[in-house]
Short mmCIF file of C-alpha atoms and ligand atoms in Angstrom, two decimals:
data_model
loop_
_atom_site.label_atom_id
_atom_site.label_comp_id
_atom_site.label_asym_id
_atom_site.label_seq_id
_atom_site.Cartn_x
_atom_site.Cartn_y
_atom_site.Cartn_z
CA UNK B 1 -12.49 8.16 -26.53
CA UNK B 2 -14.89 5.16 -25.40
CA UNK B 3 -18.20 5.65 -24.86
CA UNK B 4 -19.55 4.33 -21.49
CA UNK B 5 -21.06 1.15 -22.75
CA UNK B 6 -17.90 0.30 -24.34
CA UNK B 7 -15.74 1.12 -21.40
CA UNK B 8 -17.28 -0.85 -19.09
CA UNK B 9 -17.64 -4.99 -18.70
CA UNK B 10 -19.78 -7.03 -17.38
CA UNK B 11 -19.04 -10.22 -15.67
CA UNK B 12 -15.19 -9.58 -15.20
CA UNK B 13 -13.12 -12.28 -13.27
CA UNK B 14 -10.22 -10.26 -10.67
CA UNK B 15 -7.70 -13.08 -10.53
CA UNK B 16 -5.75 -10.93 -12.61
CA UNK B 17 -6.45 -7.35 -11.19
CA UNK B 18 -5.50 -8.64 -7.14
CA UNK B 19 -2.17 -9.52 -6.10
CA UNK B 20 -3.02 -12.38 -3.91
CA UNK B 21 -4.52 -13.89 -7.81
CA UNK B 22 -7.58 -14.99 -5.94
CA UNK B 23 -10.42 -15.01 -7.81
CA UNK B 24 -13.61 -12.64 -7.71
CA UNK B 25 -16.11 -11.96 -10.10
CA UNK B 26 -17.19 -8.09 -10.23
CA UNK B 27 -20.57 -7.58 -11.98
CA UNK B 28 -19.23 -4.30 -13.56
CA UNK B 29 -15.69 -3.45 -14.82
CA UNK B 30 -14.03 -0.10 -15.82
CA UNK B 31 -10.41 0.49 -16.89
CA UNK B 32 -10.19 4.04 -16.60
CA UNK B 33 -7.74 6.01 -18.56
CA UNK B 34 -8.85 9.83 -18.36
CA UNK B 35 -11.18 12.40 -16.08
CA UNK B 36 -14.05 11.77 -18.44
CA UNK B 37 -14.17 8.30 -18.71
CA UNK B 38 -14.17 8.34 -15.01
CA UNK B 39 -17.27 11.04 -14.18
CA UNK B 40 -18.51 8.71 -17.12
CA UNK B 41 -18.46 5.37 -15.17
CA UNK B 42 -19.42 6.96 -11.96
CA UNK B 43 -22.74 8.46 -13.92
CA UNK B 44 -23.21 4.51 -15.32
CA UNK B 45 -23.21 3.69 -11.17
CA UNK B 46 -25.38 6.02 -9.85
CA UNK B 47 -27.76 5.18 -12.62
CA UNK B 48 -28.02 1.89 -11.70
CA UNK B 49 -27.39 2.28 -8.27
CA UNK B 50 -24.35 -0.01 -7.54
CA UNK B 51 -21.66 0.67 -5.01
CA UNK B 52 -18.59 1.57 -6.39
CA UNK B 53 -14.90 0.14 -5.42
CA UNK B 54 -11.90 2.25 -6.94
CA UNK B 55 -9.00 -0.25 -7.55
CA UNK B 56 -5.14 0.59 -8.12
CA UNK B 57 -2.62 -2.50 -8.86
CA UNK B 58 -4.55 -4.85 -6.38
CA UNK B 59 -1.74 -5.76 -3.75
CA UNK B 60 -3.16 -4.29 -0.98
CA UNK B 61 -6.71 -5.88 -1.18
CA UNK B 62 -7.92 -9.29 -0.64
CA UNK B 63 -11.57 -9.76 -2.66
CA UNK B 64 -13.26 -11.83 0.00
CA UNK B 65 -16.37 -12.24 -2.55
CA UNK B 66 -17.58 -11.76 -5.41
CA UNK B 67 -17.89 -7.93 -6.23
CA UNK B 68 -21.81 -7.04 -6.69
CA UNK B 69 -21.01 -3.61 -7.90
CA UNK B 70 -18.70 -1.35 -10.30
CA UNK B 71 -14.74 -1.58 -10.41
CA UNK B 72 -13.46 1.04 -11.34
CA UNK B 73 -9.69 0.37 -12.64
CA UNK B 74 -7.75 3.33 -12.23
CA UNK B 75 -5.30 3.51 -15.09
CA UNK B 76 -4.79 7.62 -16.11
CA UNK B 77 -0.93 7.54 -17.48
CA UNK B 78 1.46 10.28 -17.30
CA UNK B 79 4.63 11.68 -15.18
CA UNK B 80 5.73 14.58 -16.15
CA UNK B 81 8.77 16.98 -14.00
CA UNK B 82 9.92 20.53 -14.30
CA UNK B 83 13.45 20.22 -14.62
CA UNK B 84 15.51 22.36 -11.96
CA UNK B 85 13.14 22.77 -9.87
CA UNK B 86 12.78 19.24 -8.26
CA UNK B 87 8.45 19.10 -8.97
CA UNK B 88 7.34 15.99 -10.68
CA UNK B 89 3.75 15.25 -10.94
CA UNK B 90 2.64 11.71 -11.55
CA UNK B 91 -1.08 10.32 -12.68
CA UNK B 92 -2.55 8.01 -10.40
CA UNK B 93 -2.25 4.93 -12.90
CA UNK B 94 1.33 5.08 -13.20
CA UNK B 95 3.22 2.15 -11.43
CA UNK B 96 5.32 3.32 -8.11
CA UNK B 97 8.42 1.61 -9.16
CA UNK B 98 8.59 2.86 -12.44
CA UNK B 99 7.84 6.24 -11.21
CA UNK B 100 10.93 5.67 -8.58
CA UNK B 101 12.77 4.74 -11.31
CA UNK B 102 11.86 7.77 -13.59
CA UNK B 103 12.94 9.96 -10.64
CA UNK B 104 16.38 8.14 -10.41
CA UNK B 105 17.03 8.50 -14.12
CA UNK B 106 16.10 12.51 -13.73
CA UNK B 107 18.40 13.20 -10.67
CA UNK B 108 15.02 13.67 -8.57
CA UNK B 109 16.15 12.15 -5.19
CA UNK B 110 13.97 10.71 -1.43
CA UNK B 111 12.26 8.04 -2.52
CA UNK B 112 14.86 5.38 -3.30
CA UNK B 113 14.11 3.67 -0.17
CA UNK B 114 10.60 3.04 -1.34
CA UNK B 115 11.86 1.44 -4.59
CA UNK B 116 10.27 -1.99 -5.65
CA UNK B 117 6.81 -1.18 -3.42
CA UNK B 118 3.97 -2.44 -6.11
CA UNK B 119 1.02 -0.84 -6.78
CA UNK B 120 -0.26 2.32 -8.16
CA UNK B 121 1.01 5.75 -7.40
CA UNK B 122 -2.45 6.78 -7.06
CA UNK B 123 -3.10 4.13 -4.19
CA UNK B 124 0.45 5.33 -3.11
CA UNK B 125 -1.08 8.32 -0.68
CA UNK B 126 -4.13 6.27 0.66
CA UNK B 127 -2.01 4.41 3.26
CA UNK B 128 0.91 6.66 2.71
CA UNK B 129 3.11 4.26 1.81
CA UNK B 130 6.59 3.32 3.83
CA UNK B 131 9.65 1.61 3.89
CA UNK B 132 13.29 1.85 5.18
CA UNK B 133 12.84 4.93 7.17
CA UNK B 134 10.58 6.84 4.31
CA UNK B 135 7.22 7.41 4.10
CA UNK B 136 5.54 9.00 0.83
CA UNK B 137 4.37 12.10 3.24
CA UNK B 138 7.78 13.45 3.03
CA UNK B 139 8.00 14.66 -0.34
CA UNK B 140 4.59 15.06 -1.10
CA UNK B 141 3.21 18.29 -2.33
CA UNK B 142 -0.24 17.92 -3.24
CA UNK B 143 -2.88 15.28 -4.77
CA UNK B 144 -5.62 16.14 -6.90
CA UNK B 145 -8.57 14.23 -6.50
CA UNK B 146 -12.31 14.08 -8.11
CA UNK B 147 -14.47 14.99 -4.91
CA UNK B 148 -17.37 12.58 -5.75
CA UNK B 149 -19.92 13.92 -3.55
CA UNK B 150 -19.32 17.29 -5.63
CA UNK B 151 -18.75 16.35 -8.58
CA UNK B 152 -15.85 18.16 -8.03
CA UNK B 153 -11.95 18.25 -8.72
CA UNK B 154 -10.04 19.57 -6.00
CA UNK B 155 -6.60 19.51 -4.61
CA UNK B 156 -5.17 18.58 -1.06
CA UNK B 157 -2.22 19.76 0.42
CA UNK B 158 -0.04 17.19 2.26
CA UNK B 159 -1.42 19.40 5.43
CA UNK B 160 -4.69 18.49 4.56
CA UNK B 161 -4.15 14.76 3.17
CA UNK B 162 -3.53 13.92 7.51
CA UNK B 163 -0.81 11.74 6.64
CA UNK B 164 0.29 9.26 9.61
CA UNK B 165 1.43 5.69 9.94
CA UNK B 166 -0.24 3.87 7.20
CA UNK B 167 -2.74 6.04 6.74
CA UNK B 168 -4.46 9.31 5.43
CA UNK B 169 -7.72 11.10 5.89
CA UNK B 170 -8.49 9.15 2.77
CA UNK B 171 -8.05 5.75 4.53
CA UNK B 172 -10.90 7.02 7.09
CA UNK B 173 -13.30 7.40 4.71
CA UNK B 174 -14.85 3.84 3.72
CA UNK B 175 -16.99 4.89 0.99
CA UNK B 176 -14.66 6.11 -1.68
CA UNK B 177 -15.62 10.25 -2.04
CA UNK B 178 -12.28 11.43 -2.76
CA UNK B 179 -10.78 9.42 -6.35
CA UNK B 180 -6.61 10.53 -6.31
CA UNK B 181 -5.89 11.34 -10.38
CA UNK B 182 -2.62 12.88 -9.85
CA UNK B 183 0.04 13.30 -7.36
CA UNK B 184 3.22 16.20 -7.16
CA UNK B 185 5.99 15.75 -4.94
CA UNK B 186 9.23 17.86 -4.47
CA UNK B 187 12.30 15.78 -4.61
CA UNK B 188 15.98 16.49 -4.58
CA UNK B 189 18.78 16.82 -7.07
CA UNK B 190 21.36 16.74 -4.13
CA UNK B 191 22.21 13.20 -2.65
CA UNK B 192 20.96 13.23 0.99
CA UNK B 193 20.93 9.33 1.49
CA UNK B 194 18.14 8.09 4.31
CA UNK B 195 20.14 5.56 6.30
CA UNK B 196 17.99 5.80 9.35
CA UNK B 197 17.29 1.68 9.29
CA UNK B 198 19.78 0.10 10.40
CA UNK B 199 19.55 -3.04 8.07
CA UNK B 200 19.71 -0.72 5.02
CA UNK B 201 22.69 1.11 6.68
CA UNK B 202 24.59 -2.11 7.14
CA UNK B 203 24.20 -3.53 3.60
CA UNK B 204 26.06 -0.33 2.15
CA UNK B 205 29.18 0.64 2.25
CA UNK B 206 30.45 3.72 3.36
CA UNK B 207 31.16 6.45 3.11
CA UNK B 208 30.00 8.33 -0.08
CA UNK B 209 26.74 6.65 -0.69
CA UNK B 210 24.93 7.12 -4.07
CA UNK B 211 21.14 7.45 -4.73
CA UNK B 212 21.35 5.07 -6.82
CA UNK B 213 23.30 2.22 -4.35
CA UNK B 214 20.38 2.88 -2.12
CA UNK B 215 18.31 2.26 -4.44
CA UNK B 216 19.86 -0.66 -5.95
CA UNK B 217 20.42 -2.12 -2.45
CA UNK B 218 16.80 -1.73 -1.25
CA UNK B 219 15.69 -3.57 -4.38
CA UNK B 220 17.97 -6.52 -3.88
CA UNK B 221 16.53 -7.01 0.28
CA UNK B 222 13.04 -6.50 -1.02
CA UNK B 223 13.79 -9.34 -3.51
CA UNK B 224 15.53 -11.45 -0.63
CA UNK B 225 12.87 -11.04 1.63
CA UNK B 226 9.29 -10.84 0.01
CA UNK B 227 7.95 -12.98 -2.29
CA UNK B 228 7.39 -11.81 -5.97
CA UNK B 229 3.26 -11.61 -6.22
CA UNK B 230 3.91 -12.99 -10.06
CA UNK B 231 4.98 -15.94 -8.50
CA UNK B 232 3.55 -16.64 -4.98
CA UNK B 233 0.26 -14.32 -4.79
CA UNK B 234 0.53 -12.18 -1.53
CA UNK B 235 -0.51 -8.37 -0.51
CA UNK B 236 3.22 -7.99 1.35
CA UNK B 237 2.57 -7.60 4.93
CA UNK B 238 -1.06 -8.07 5.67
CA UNK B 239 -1.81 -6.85 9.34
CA UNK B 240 0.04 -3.56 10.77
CA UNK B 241 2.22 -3.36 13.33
CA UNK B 242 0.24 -2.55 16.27
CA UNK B 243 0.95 0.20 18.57
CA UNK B 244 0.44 -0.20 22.24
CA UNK B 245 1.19 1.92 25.48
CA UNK B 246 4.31 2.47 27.49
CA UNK B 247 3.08 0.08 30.05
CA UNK B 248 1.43 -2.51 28.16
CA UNK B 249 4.59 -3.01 26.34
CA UNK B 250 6.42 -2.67 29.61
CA UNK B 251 4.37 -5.71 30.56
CA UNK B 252 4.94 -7.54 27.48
CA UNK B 253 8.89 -7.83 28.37
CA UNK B 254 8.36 -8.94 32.25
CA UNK B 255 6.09 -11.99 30.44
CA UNK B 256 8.29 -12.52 27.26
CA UNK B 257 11.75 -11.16 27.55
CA UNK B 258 12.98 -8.37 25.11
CA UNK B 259 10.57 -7.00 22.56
CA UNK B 260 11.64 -5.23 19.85
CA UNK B 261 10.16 -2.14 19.26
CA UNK B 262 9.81 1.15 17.14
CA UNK B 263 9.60 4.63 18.81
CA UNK B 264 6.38 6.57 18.10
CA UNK B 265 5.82 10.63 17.90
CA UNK B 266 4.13 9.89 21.66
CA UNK B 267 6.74 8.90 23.81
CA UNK B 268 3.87 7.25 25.98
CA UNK B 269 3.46 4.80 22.89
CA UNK B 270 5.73 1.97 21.09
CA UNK B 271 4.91 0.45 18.50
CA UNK B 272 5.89 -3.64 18.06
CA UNK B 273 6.76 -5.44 14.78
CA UNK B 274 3.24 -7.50 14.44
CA UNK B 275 5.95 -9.90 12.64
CA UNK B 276 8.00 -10.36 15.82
CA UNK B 277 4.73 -11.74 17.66
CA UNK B 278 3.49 -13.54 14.70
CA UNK B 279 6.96 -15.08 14.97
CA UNK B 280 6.85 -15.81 18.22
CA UNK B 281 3.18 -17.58 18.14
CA UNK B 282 5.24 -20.31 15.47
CA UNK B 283 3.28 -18.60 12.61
CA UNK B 284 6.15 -18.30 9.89
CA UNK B 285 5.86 -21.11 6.90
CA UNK B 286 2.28 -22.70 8.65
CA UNK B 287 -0.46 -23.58 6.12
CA UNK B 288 -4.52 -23.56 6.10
CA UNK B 289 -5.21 -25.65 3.10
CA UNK B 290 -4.31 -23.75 0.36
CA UNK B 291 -3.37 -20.25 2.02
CA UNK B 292 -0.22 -20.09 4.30
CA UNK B 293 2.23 -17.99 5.30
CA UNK B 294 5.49 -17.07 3.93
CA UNK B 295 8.04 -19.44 5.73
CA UNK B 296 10.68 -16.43 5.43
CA UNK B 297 8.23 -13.81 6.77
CA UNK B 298 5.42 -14.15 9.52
CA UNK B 299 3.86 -11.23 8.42
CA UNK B 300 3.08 -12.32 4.53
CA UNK B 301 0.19 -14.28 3.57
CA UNK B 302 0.49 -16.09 0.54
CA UNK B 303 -1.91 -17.98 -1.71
CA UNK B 304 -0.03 -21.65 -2.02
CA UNK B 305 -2.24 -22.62 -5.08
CA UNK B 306 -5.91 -22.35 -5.49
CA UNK B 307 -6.98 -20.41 -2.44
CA UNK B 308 -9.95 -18.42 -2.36
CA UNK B 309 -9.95 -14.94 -0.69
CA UNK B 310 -12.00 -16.64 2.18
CA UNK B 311 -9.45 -18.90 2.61
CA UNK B 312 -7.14 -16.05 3.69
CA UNK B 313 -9.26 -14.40 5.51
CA UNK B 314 -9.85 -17.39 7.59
CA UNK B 315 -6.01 -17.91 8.00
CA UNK B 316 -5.88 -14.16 9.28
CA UNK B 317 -8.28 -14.60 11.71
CA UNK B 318 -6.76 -17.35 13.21
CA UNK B 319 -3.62 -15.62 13.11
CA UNK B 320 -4.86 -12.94 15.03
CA UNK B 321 -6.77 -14.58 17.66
CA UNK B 322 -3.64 -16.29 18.14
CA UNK B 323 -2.22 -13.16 19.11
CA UNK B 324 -4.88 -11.72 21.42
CA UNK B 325 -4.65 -14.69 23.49
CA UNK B 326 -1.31 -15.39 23.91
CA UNK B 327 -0.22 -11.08 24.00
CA UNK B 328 -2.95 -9.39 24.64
CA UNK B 329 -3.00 -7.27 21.49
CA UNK B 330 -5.49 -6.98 18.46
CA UNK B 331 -3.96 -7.16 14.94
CA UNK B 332 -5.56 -4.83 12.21
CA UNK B 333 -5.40 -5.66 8.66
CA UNK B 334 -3.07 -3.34 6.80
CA UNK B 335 -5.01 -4.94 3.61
CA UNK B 336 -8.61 -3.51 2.86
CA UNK B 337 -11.05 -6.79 2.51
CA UNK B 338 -13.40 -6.20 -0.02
C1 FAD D 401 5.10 -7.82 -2.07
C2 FAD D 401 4.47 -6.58 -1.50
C3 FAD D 401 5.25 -5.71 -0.75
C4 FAD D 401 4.69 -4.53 -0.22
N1 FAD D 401 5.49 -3.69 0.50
C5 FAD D 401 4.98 -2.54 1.00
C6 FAD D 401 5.82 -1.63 1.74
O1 FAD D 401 7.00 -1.86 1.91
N2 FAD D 401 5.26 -0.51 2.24
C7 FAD D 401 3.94 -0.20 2.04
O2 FAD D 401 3.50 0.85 2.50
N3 FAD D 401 3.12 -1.03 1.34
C8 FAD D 401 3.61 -2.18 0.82
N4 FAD D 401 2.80 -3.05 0.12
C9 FAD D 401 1.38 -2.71 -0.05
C10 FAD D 401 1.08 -2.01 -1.40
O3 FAD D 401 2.17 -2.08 -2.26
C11 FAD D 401 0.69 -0.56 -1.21
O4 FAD D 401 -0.38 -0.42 -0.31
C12 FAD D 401 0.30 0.12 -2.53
O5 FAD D 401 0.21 1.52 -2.36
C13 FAD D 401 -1.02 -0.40 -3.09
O6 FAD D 401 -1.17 0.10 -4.40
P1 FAD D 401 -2.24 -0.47 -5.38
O7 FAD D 401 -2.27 0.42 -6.57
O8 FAD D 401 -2.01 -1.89 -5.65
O9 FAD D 401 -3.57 -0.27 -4.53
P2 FAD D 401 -4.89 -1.24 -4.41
O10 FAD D 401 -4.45 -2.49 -3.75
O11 FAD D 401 -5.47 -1.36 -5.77
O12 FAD D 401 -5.77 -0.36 -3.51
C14 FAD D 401 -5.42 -0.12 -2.17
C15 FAD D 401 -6.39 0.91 -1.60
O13 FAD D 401 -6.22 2.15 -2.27
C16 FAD D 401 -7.44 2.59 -2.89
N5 FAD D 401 -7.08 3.23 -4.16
C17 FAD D 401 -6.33 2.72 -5.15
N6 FAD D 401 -6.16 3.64 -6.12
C18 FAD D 401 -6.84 4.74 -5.73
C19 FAD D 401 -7.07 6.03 -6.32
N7 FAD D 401 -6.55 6.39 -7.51
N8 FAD D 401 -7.84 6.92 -5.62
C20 FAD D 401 -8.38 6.60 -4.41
N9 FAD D 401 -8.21 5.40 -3.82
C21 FAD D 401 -7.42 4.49 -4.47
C22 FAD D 401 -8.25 1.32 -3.05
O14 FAD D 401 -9.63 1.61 -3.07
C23 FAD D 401 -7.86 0.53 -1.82
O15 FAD D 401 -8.58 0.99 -0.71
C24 FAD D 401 3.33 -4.22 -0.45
C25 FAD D 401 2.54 -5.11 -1.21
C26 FAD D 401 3.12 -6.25 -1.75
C27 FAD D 401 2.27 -7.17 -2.59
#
């Protein structure tokens, strides 16, 4: 077991720890691999009274600046599942695909669709992660987090974690109280394929569909359509897709033609691919100097070469002004800018 001066750096450079590979010094560094070492770095913080920013795999931040107070690197390991009963609980350091992939090799089925989505599966709950008609929520059981304002480990129920689009009660609260260090989900050994998007449905044959085809064939359009962060640093897609009412969208399609949209829970509301409008503003493949965006996908931000995280930023904003003025809507970052 490190001791806290061991465990943490000083001076540590976050090319390497963001999936955009901008770079960002943070004054203080912890990679955390256990309970202790954590209640250990957040003791080191309060002493010296620096903020602290809890960090998964890095693809869904952009470091704007330089980081003037303690990273704390969240890397506990372990999944472990009780076999017949479909429970499997994961440590928040664990990587999402593997832990997809661990669940496919146990016969633990529902998350297939969400195959290939980087990042951390302790970073997994905070914007309730989505994709191809899943959302993490589903399956989820519980997390157990360390309640920092206690001192306190606690657990939420998936009730209690306030799970909607993109987002969680955890997401609400900016200042980092509740650390995730393990979450336990309930999958299924029965195949009950999610077909519900229509370009997943039409890339598999039918009938008979196996977990592990959906799998397989989410993995290969993720790998058609997104660019690989080792190779062309991006945080996926970077603004959400913004939900507007009945009427304003009724509006949009007397000014623009057809719109595509997504149904919401409130029939009053739709929600509109923020890639579709980016699209349509002639956004897909432009560059800023060195950031641009990814000429197969509008919504994807990419680092070309040597951008900075303000250079990004900067690209973003134009983006989105782009959009207020020519539709009428605001954009919000799906990213958290740090
Ligand atoms: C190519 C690409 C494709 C993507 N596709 C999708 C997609 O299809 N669907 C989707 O939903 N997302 C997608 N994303 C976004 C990203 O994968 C997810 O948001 C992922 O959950 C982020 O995990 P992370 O560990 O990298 O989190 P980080 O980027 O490290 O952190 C994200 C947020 O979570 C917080 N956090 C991290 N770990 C913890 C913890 N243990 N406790 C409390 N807070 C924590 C951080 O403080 C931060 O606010 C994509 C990203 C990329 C780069």
């Amino acid at each position: 077991m490190l001791n806290t001066a061991s465990q943490i750096q000083q001076q540590v450079q976050l090319a390497a720890y963001n999936s955009f590979g901008v770079p960002a010094m943070a004054a203080y560094f912890a990679d955390v691999r256990s309970l202790g070492e954590l209640r250990r770095a957040l003791e080191f913080a309060r002493d010296k009274n620096l903020s602290v920013q809890i960090l998964g795999g890095g693809t869904n931040v952009l470091f704007v600046k330089d980081y003037a107070g303690l990273i704390c690197h969240m890397n506990i390991q372990g999944i472990s599942h009780l076999p017949e009963s479909g429970m499997v609980q994961a440590s928040c350091g664990e990587n999402w695909h593997e832990f997809v992939s661990y669940c496919m090799n146990n016969s633990l089925y529902g998350y297939e669709n969400l195959a290939l989505i980087p990042g951390s599966v302790g970073a997994a709950p905070i914007q309730n992660i989505g994709a191809y008609g899943v959302e993490l929520a589903q399956f989820l059981v519980e997390i157990e987090v360390l309640d920092r304002e206690r001192d306190a480990v606690r657990n939420f129920s998936r009730a209690e974690c306030e799970f909607g689009y993109r987002g969680s009660v955890f997401k609400q609260q900016s200042s980092h109280r509740y650390v995730v260090l393990s979450a336990s989900f309930k999958l299924s050994a029965h195949n009950l394929p999610n077909l519900d998007y229509q370009a997943l449905k039409a890339a598999l044959p039918e009938p008979g569909i196996t977990p592990q085809q959906v799998y397989d064939t989410v993995c290969r359009i993720r790998r058609s359509r997104l660019p690989d962060p080792a190779e062309l640093g991006n945080a996926g897609s970077f603004f959400k897709n913004p939900v507007v009412s009945r009427d304003k969208y009724d509006a949009l399609q007397s000014e623009h033609g057809k719109v595509p949209s997504y149904a919401t829970e409130d029939e009053h509301l739709v929600k509109i691919p923020a890639a579709w409008l980016l699209d349509r503003a002639g956004w897909k493949g432009r560059r800023r100097g060195p950031a641009g965006v990814y000429e197969r996908h509008a919504l994807v931000l990419v680092n070309t070469g040597e951008a900075r995280g303000e250079d990004i930023l900067l690209l973003a904003q134009e983006m989105s002004s782009s959009i207020l003025s020519q539709f009428g809507i605001g954009l919000v970052p799906e990213v958290q800018l740090i």
